[in-house]
Amino acid sequence: DSKRGSSSRGERSSPGSPPPRVLSVRRQLYDRDFPLYKQPVEVGHFSLDAKRRFFSDARQLRYYVQPERCPNFDLRDGYRDRYVKRDEAVKEGLDHLLRWILANRSKLRGTPDQGGTASPAFNRLDVDFVTWRGHLTKLLTTPYETREGWLLAVSQLGGTLYVSEVETEAARQSRESRTERHEEMMFWGYRFEQYCCADKPGGRPAPRGVVNTNEAYCTVVRTRLAGHRLLFSGEVDCRDESPLSPPAPGCYIELKTSAEICTPKQRSNFHRFKLLKWWAQSFLPAVPRIVAGFRDDNGVVVSVETFHTSKISQLIKSEPNCWKPTVCMNFCCDFLSFVKTVVAEDDPRVVYLFSWEPYRDVTYSVHRDSEYSFLPDWYVKEMTN
Ligand code: 0WD
Ligand code: CA
């Protein structure tokens, strides 16, 4: 039954029984024991330079320089004259990650304890899913999301399921109608990074430099969520350079900005909504620390606080009706099982488009040779010869 992928996929429905058509997002269904989530291991990294060119190395990795507790950083500085913004209309799909996979295929062959099949062909990856970390973050937060839906395209190639986001119509409209204020506030996060990072170990930040959002350093990690072997990549802001810091991903630091908290209502919203997103994003690749710059309405950082990813779920427990990590992880796990039961064809020209809107079930549709196909010919060719 090789066409249907490896037999280790217990979730696969037999040809006789039709797969379920929808997946519920109701929180109660996912409030059970925390699923197995293996310690994520960094298997590689890559960089995108100022022109968005791919390099299979760490040239864009930056080094954390701890700011003062009340640094008074001006995040507005440089928005007009020292900002090069990535073209968001260019949809890159999984391309950079696929490039990394081709350059590092030898690292992705099966070992027995990773649940690899007995004798994988050379060009089969011993993972079930390949995706961006950001797509998994969206899945983790789905049971609590009330505003934005998502579209995830899935294609199967050589037994591996590739998951790539498709911009929703609503997301495209809000992207194209952002206010000038919103555009500027998007810059603030990158400007904060510039105040806290040096390009070289032992270096100093260059707050007079240019912010270029084409530049990125991404880690590639592998892990397992219950029966799902995952390979994903996520952008990493910087690392702790001290010799005492653990190896990657334990040395990585996520940088964030957020509005300063002045009222109990603001604190509650921060716990219920923002910390959920921050936790989900950093928990997935096991990034242990999040350094937050709290800024006022004029974009001045008035305080800096470190959050330990592993302590966030404790921090929010006093909040009534708050989110639960176990609901997030179990939903993600069940969604991946759902994908495995739905995806039947091993053909990069076939896309299973999973769709979700707040207060609805997850549904899907199937598209052959459509605008949704996303695995590039150069990748398919290399993986199938
Ligand atoms: O084209 C697309 N639809 C996407 C491309 C969607 C999501 C990601 N990407 C690519 C980009 O190449 C980017 O370099 O993935 C990379 C980042 O992937 P990720 O780590 O999986 O994404 P996520 O966790 O959502 O975001 C991490 C950081 C963000 O930092 P904050 O602190 O704001 O969460 O990556 C940046 C952003 O700085 N980022 C992006 N950079 C370029 N293009 C994008 C994007 N679309 N989304 C987030
Ligand atoms: Ca960040």
JSON list of N, CA, C and O and ligand atoms in Angstrom, two decimals, residues 48 52 86 91-93 96 132-135 137 165 190 193 216 218 233-235 237 254-256 281, ligand 1:
[
{"chain": "A", "resi": 48, "resn": "LEU", "atom": "N", "xyz": [18.66, 34.46, 5.60]},
{"chain": "A", "resi": 48, "resn": "LEU", "atom": "CA", "xyz": [18.21, 35.23, 4.44]},
{"chain": "A", "resi": 48, "resn": "LEU", "atom": "C", "xyz": [18.84, 36.61, 4.56]},
{"chain": "A", "resi": 48, "resn": "LEU", "atom": "O", "xyz": [18.73, 37.24, 5.62]},
{"chain": "A", "resi": 52, "resn": "ARG", "atom": "N", "xyz": [17.13, 39.10, 0.59]},
{"chain": "A", "resi": 52, "resn": "ARG", "atom": "CA", "xyz": [16.30, 37.91, 0.75]},
{"chain": "A", "resi": 52, "resn": "ARG", "atom": "C", "xyz": [16.92, 36.70, 0.04]},
{"chain": "A", "resi": 52, "resn": "ARG", "atom": "O", "xyz": [16.19, 35.78, -0.39]},
{"chain": "A", "resi": 86, "resn": "ARG", "atom": "N", "xyz": [10.47, 44.33, 3.67]},
{"chain": "A", "resi": 86, "resn": "ARG", "atom": "CA", "xyz": [10.28, 43.19, 2.78]},
{"chain": "A", "resi": 86, "resn": "ARG", "atom": "C", "xyz": [8.97, 43.36, 2.00]},
{"chain": "A", "resi": 86, "resn": "ARG", "atom": "O", "xyz": [7.97, 43.85, 2.54]},
{"chain": "A", "resi": 91, "resn": "LYS", "atom": "N", "xyz": [4.81, 35.90, -2.17]},
{"chain": "A", "resi": 91, "resn": "LYS", "atom": "CA", "xyz": [4.48, 34.74, -1.34]},
{"chain": "A", "resi": 91, "resn": "LYS", "atom": "C", "xyz": [5.55, 33.67, -1.54]},
{"chain": "A", "resi": 91, "resn": "LYS", "atom": "O", "xyz": [5.67, 33.10, -2.62]},
{"chain": "A", "resi": 92, "resn": "GLU", "atom": "N", "xyz": [6.32, 33.42, -0.51]},
{"chain": "A", "resi": 92, "resn": "GLU", "atom": "CA", "xyz": [7.45, 32.51, -0.63]},
{"chain": "A", "resi": 92, "resn": "GLU", "atom": "C", "xyz": [7.09, 31.07, -0.31]},
{"chain": "A", "resi": 92, "resn": "GLU", "atom": "O", "xyz": [7.90, 30.17, -0.56]},
{"chain": "A", "resi": 93, "resn": "GLY", "atom": "N", "xyz": [5.89, 30.87, 0.26]},
{"chain": "A", "resi": 93, "resn": "GLY", "atom": "CA", "xyz": [5.51, 29.51, 0.64]},
{"chain": "A", "resi": 93, "resn": "GLY", "atom": "C", "xyz": [6.57, 28.87, 1.53]},
{"chain": "A", "resi": 93, "resn": "GLY", "atom": "O", "xyz": [7.11, 29.52, 2.42]},
{"chain": "A", "resi": 96, "resn": "HIS", "atom": "N", "xyz": [12.14, 28.59, 1.19]},
{"chain": "A", "resi": 96, "resn": "HIS", "atom": "CA", "xyz": [13.44, 28.64, 1.87]},
{"chain": "A", "resi": 96, "resn": "HIS", "atom": "C", "xyz": [13.71, 27.37, 2.66]},
{"chain": "A", "resi": 96, "resn": "HIS", "atom": "O", "xyz": [14.82, 26.85, 2.67]},
{"chain": "A", "resi": 132, "resn": "TRP", "atom": "N", "xyz": [6.29, 25.71, 8.43]},
{"chain": "A", "resi": 132, "resn": "TRP", "atom": "CA", "xyz": [6.84, 26.81, 9.22]},
{"chain": "A", "resi": 132, "resn": "TRP", "atom": "C", "xyz": [6.34, 26.72, 10.65]},
{"chain": "A", "resi": 132, "resn": "TRP", "atom": "O", "xyz": [5.17, 26.33, 10.88]},
{"chain": "A", "resi": 133, "resn": "ARG", "atom": "N", "xyz": [7.17, 27.11, 11.59]},
{"chain": "A", "resi": 133, "resn": "ARG", "atom": "CA", "xyz": [6.74, 27.20, 12.99]},
{"chain": "A", "resi": 133, "resn": "ARG", "atom": "C", "xyz": [5.49, 28.09, 13.13]},
{"chain": "A", "resi": 133, "resn": "ARG", "atom": "O", "xyz": [4.57, 27.78, 13.91]},
{"chain": "A", "resi": 134, "resn": "GLY", "atom": "N", "xyz": [5.46, 29.20, 12.38]},
{"chain": "A", "resi": 134, "resn": "GLY", "atom": "CA", "xyz": [4.35, 30.14, 12.48]},
{"chain": "A", "resi": 134, "resn": "GLY", "atom": "C", "xyz": [3.00, 29.51, 12.14]},
{"chain": "A", "resi": 134, "resn": "GLY", "atom": "O", "xyz": [1.96, 29.89, 12.70]},
{"chain": "A", "resi": 135, "resn": "HIS", "atom": "N", "xyz": [3.02, 28.51, 11.23]},
{"chain": "A", "resi": 135, "resn": "HIS", "atom": "CA", "xyz": [1.76, 27.84, 10.90]},
{"chain": "A", "resi": 135, "resn": "HIS", "atom": "C", "xyz": [1.29, 26.97, 12.07]},
{"chain": "A", "resi": 135, "resn": "HIS", "atom": "O", "xyz": [0.10, 26.88, 12.36]},
{"chain": "A", "resi": 137, "resn": "THR", "atom": "N", "xyz": [2.01, 27.61, 15.19]},
{"chain": "A", "resi": 137, "resn": "THR", "atom": "CA", "xyz": [1.55, 28.55, 16.21]},
{"chain": "A", "resi": 137, "resn": "THR", "atom": "C", "xyz": [0.06, 28.86, 16.00]},
{"chain": "A", "resi": 137, "resn": "THR", "atom": "O", "xyz": [-0.73, 28.89, 16.95]},
{"chain": "A", "resi": 165, "resn": "GLU", "atom": "N", "xyz": [0.80, 27.95, 4.39]},
{"chain": "A", "resi": 165, "resn": "GLU", "atom": "CA", "xyz": [-0.35, 28.84, 4.57]},
{"chain": "A", "resi": 165, "resn": "GLU", "atom": "C", "xyz": [-0.73, 29.56, 3.28]},
{"chain": "A", "resi": 165, "resn": "GLU", "atom": "O", "xyz": [0.12, 29.89, 2.46]},
{"chain": "A", "resi": 190, "resn": "TYR", "atom": "N", "xyz": [10.78, 45.53, 15.02]},
{"chain": "A", "resi": 190, "resn": "TYR", "atom": "CA", "xyz": [12.11, 45.36, 14.41]},
{"chain": "A", "resi": 190, "resn": "TYR", "atom": "C", "xyz": [13.10, 46.37, 15.00]},
{"chain": "A", "resi": 190, "resn": "TYR", "atom": "O", "xyz": [14.28, 46.07, 15.18]},
{"chain": "A", "resi": 193, "resn": "GLU", "atom": "N", "xyz": [14.44, 45.13, 18.23]},
{"chain": "A", "resi": 193, "resn": "GLU", "atom": "CA", "xyz": [15.50, 44.14, 18.00]},
{"chain": "A", "resi": 193, "resn": "GLU", "atom": "C", "xyz": [16.84, 44.83, 17.77]},
{"chain": "A", "resi": 193, "resn": "GLU", "atom": "O", "xyz": [17.88, 44.40, 18.27]},
{"chain": "A", "resi": 216, "resn": "ALA", "atom": "N", "xyz": [16.91, 37.57, 7.87]},
{"chain": "A", "resi": 216, "resn": "ALA", "atom": "CA", "xyz": [16.36, 36.64, 8.85]},
{"chain": "A", "resi": 216, "resn": "ALA", "atom": "C", "xyz": [17.35, 35.52, 9.13]},
{"chain": "A", "resi": 216, "resn": "ALA", "atom": "O", "xyz": [18.14, 35.13, 8.26]},
{"chain": "A", "resi": 218, "resn": "CYS", "atom": "N", "xyz": [16.96, 31.64, 10.64]},
{"chain": "A", "resi": 218, "resn": "CYS", "atom": "CA", "xyz": [15.93, 30.65, 10.97]},
{"chain": "A", "resi": 218, "resn": "CYS", "atom": "C", "xyz": [16.56, 29.37, 11.49]},
{"chain": "A", "resi": 218, "resn": "CYS", "atom": "O", "xyz": [17.54, 28.87, 10.91]},
{"chain": "A", "resi": 233, "resn": "SER", "atom": "N", "xyz": [10.63, 25.08, 10.71]},
{"chain": "A", "resi": 233, "resn": "SER", "atom": "CA", "xyz": [11.62, 26.14, 10.84]},
{"chain": "A", "resi": 233, "resn": "SER", "atom": "C", "xyz": [10.95, 27.39, 11.37]},
{"chain": "A", "resi": 233, "resn": "SER", "atom": "O", "xyz": [9.79, 27.67, 11.06]},
{"chain": "A", "resi": 234, "resn": "GLY", "atom": "N", "xyz": [11.68, 28.13, 12.18]},
{"chain": "A", "resi": 234, "resn": "GLY", "atom": "CA", "xyz": [11.16, 29.39, 12.72]},
{"chain": "A", "resi": 234, "resn": "GLY", "atom": "C", "xyz": [12.25, 30.43, 12.77]},
{"chain": "A", "resi": 234, "resn": "GLY", "atom": "O", "xyz": [13.43, 30.11, 12.92]},
{"chain": "A", "resi": 235, "resn": "GLU", "atom": "N", "xyz": [11.83, 31.69, 12.61]},
{"chain": "A", "resi": 235, "resn": "GLU", "atom": "CA", "xyz": [12.79, 32.79, 12.68]},
{"chain": "A", "resi": 235, "resn": "GLU", "atom": "C", "xyz": [13.19, 33.02, 14.13]},
{"chain": "A", "resi": 235, "resn": "GLU", "atom": "O", "xyz": [12.35, 33.03, 15.02]},
{"chain": "A", "resi": 237, "resn": "ASP", "atom": "N", "xyz": [15.33, 35.57, 16.79]},
{"chain": "A", "resi": 237, "resn": "ASP", "atom": "CA", "xyz": [15.80, 36.96, 16.85]},
{"chain": "A", "resi": 237, "resn": "ASP", "atom": "C", "xyz": [17.28, 37.05, 17.21]},
{"chain": "A", "resi": 237, "resn": "ASP", "atom": "O", "xyz": [18.01, 37.83, 16.63]},
{"chain": "A", "resi": 254, "resn": "GLU", "atom": "N", "xyz": [13.71, 35.21, 22.18]},
{"chain": "A", "resi": 254, "resn": "GLU", "atom": "CA", "xyz": [12.68, 35.85, 21.37]},
{"chain": "A", "resi": 254, "resn": "GLU", "atom": "C", "xyz": [12.46, 37.27, 21.89]},
{"chain": "A", "resi": 254, "resn": "GLU", "atom": "O", "xyz": [12.33, 37.46, 23.10]},
{"chain": "A", "resi": 255, "resn": "LEU", "atom": "N", "xyz": [12.44, 38.24, 21.01]},
{"chain": "A", "resi": 255, "resn": "LEU", "atom": "CA", "xyz": [12.22, 39.64, 21.40]},
{"chain": "A", "resi": 255, "resn": "LEU", "atom": "C", "xyz": [10.81, 40.06, 20.99]},
{"chain": "A", "resi": 255, "resn": "LEU", "atom": "O", "xyz": [10.35, 39.72, 19.90]},
{"chain": "A", "resi": 256, "resn": "LYS", "atom": "N", "xyz": [10.16, 40.80, 21.87]},
{"chain": "A", "resi": 256, "resn": "LYS", "atom": "CA", "xyz": [8.79, 41.25, 21.61]},
{"chain": "A", "resi": 256, "resn": "LYS", "atom": "C", "xyz": [8.63, 42.68, 22.09]},
{"chain": "A", "resi": 256, "resn": "LYS", "atom": "O", "xyz": [9.32, 43.11, 23.01]},
{"chain": "A", "resi": 281, "resn": "GLN", "atom": "N", "xyz": [4.32, 30.31, 20.29]},
{"chain": "A", "resi": 281, "resn": "GLN", "atom": "CA", "xyz": [5.40, 30.51, 19.32]},
{"chain": "A", "resi": 281, "resn": "GLN", "atom": "C", "xyz": [6.75, 30.01, 19.86]},
{"chain": "A", "resi": 281, "resn": "GLN", "atom": "O", "xyz": [7.51, 29.38, 19.13]},
{"chain": "B", "resi": 1, "resn": "0WD", "atom": "O1", "xyz": [4.82, 34.12, 3.21]},
{"chain": "B", "resi": 1, "resn": "0WD", "atom": "C1", "xyz": [4.24, 33.75, 4.20]},
{"chain": "B", "resi": 1, "resn": "0WD", "atom": "N1", "xyz": [2.93, 33.61, 4.21]},
{"chain": "B", "resi": 1, "resn": "0WD", "atom": "C2", "xyz": [4.98, 33.45, 5.44]},
{"chain": "B", "resi": 1, "resn": "0WD", "atom": "C3", "xyz": [6.33, 33.38, 5.42]},
{"chain": "B", "resi": 1, "resn": "0WD", "atom": "C4", "xyz": [4.23, 33.25, 6.66]},
{"chain": "B", "resi": 1, "resn": "0WD", "atom": "C5", "xyz": [5.05, 32.96, 7.79]},
{"chain": "B", "resi": 1, "resn": "0WD", "atom": "C6", "xyz": [6.39, 32.90, 7.69]},
{"chain": "B", "resi": 1, "resn": "0WD", "atom": "N2", "xyz": [7.03, 33.10, 6.53]},
{"chain": "B", "resi": 1, "resn": "0WD", "atom": "C7", "xyz": [8.46, 32.94, 6.48]},
{"chain": "B", "resi": 1, "resn": "0WD", "atom": "C8", "xyz": [9.31, 34.10, 6.30]},
{"chain": "B", "resi": 1, "resn": "0WD", "atom": "O2", "xyz": [10.29, 33.68, 5.37]},
{"chain": "B", "resi": 1, "resn": "0WD", "atom": "C9", "xyz": [9.97, 34.37, 7.63]},
{"chain": "B", "resi": 1, "resn": "0WD", "atom": "O3", "xyz": [11.32, 34.67, 7.47]},
{"chain": "B", "resi": 1, "resn": "0WD", "atom": "O4", "xyz": [8.84, 32.37, 7.65]},
{"chain": "B", "resi": 1, "resn": "0WD", "atom": "C10", "xyz": [9.84, 33.10, 8.34]},
{"chain": "B", "resi": 1, "resn": "0WD", "atom": "C11", "xyz": [9.41, 33.23, 9.78]},
{"chain": "B", "resi": 1, "resn": "0WD", "atom": "O5", "xyz": [8.76, 32.09, 10.04]},
{"chain": "B", "resi": 1, "resn": "0WD", "atom": "P1", "xyz": [8.11, 31.71, 11.44]},
{"chain": "B", "resi": 1, "resn": "0WD", "atom": "O6", "xyz": [9.12, 31.87, 12.50]},
{"chain": "B", "resi": 1, "resn": "0WD", "atom": "O7", "xyz": [7.45, 30.43, 11.23]},
{"chain": "B", "resi": 1, "resn": "0WD", "atom": "O8", "xyz": [6.99, 32.85, 11.60]},
{"chain": "B", "resi": 1, "resn": "0WD", "atom": "P2", "xyz": [6.36, 33.45, 12.91]},
{"chain": "B", "resi": 1, "resn": "0WD", "atom": "O9", "xyz": [6.61, 32.63, 14.11]},
{"chain": "B", "resi": 1, "resn": "0WD", "atom": "O10", "xyz": [4.96, 33.79, 12.56]},
{"chain": "B", "resi": 1, "resn": "0WD", "atom": "O11", "xyz": [7.12, 34.83, 13.07]},
{"chain": "B", "resi": 1, "resn": "0WD", "atom": "C12", "xyz": [8.43, 34.94, 13.58]},
{"chain": "B", "resi": 1, "resn": "0WD", "atom": "C13", "xyz": [9.02, 36.25, 13.11]},
{"chain": "B", "resi": 1, "resn": "0WD", "atom": "C14", "xyz": [8.14, 37.44, 13.42]},
{"chain": "B", "resi": 1, "resn": "0WD", "atom": "O12", "xyz": [8.51, 37.94, 14.68]},
{"chain": "B", "resi": 1, "resn": "0WD", "atom": "P3", "xyz": [7.38, 38.32, 15.78]},
{"chain": "B", "resi": 1, "resn": "0WD", "atom": "O13", "xyz": [8.16, 38.65, 17.00]},
{"chain": "B", "resi": 1, "resn": "0WD", "atom": "O14", "xyz": [6.61, 39.45, 15.20]},
{"chain": "B", "resi": 1, "resn": "0WD", "atom": "O15", "xyz": [6.53, 37.08, 15.97]},
{"chain": "B", "resi": 1, "resn": "0WD", "atom": "O16", "xyz": [9.19, 36.22, 11.71]},
{"chain": "B", "resi": 1, "resn": "0WD", "atom": "C15", "xyz": [8.83, 37.48, 11.16]},
{"chain": "B", "resi": 1, "resn": "0WD", "atom": "C16", "xyz": [8.46, 38.39, 12.31]},
{"chain": "B", "resi": 1, "resn": "0WD", "atom": "O17", "xyz": [9.58, 39.16, 12.63]},
{"chain": "B", "resi": 1, "resn": "0WD", "atom": "N3", "xyz": [7.75, 37.18, 10.22]},
{"chain": "B", "resi": 1, "resn": "0WD", "atom": "C17", "xyz": [7.89, 37.27, 8.92]},
{"chain": "B", "resi": 1, "resn": "0WD", "atom": "N4", "xyz": [8.91, 37.65, 8.19]},
{"chain": "B", "resi": 1, "resn": "0WD", "atom": "C18", "xyz": [8.73, 37.66, 6.87]},
{"chain": "B", "resi": 1, "resn": "0WD", "atom": "N5", "xyz": [7.58, 37.28, 6.27]},
{"chain": "B", "resi": 1, "resn": "0WD", "atom": "C19", "xyz": [6.66, 36.87, 8.38]},
{"chain": "B", "resi": 1, "resn": "0WD", "atom": "C20", "xyz": [6.52, 36.91, 6.98]},
{"chain": "B", "resi": 1, "resn": "0WD", "atom": "N6", "xyz": [5.38, 36.59, 6.38]},
{"chain": "B", "resi": 1, "resn": "0WD", "atom": "N7", "xyz": [5.82, 36.54, 9.36]},
{"chain": "B", "resi": 1, "resn": "0WD", "atom": "C21", "xyz": [6.52, 36.73, 10.48]}
]
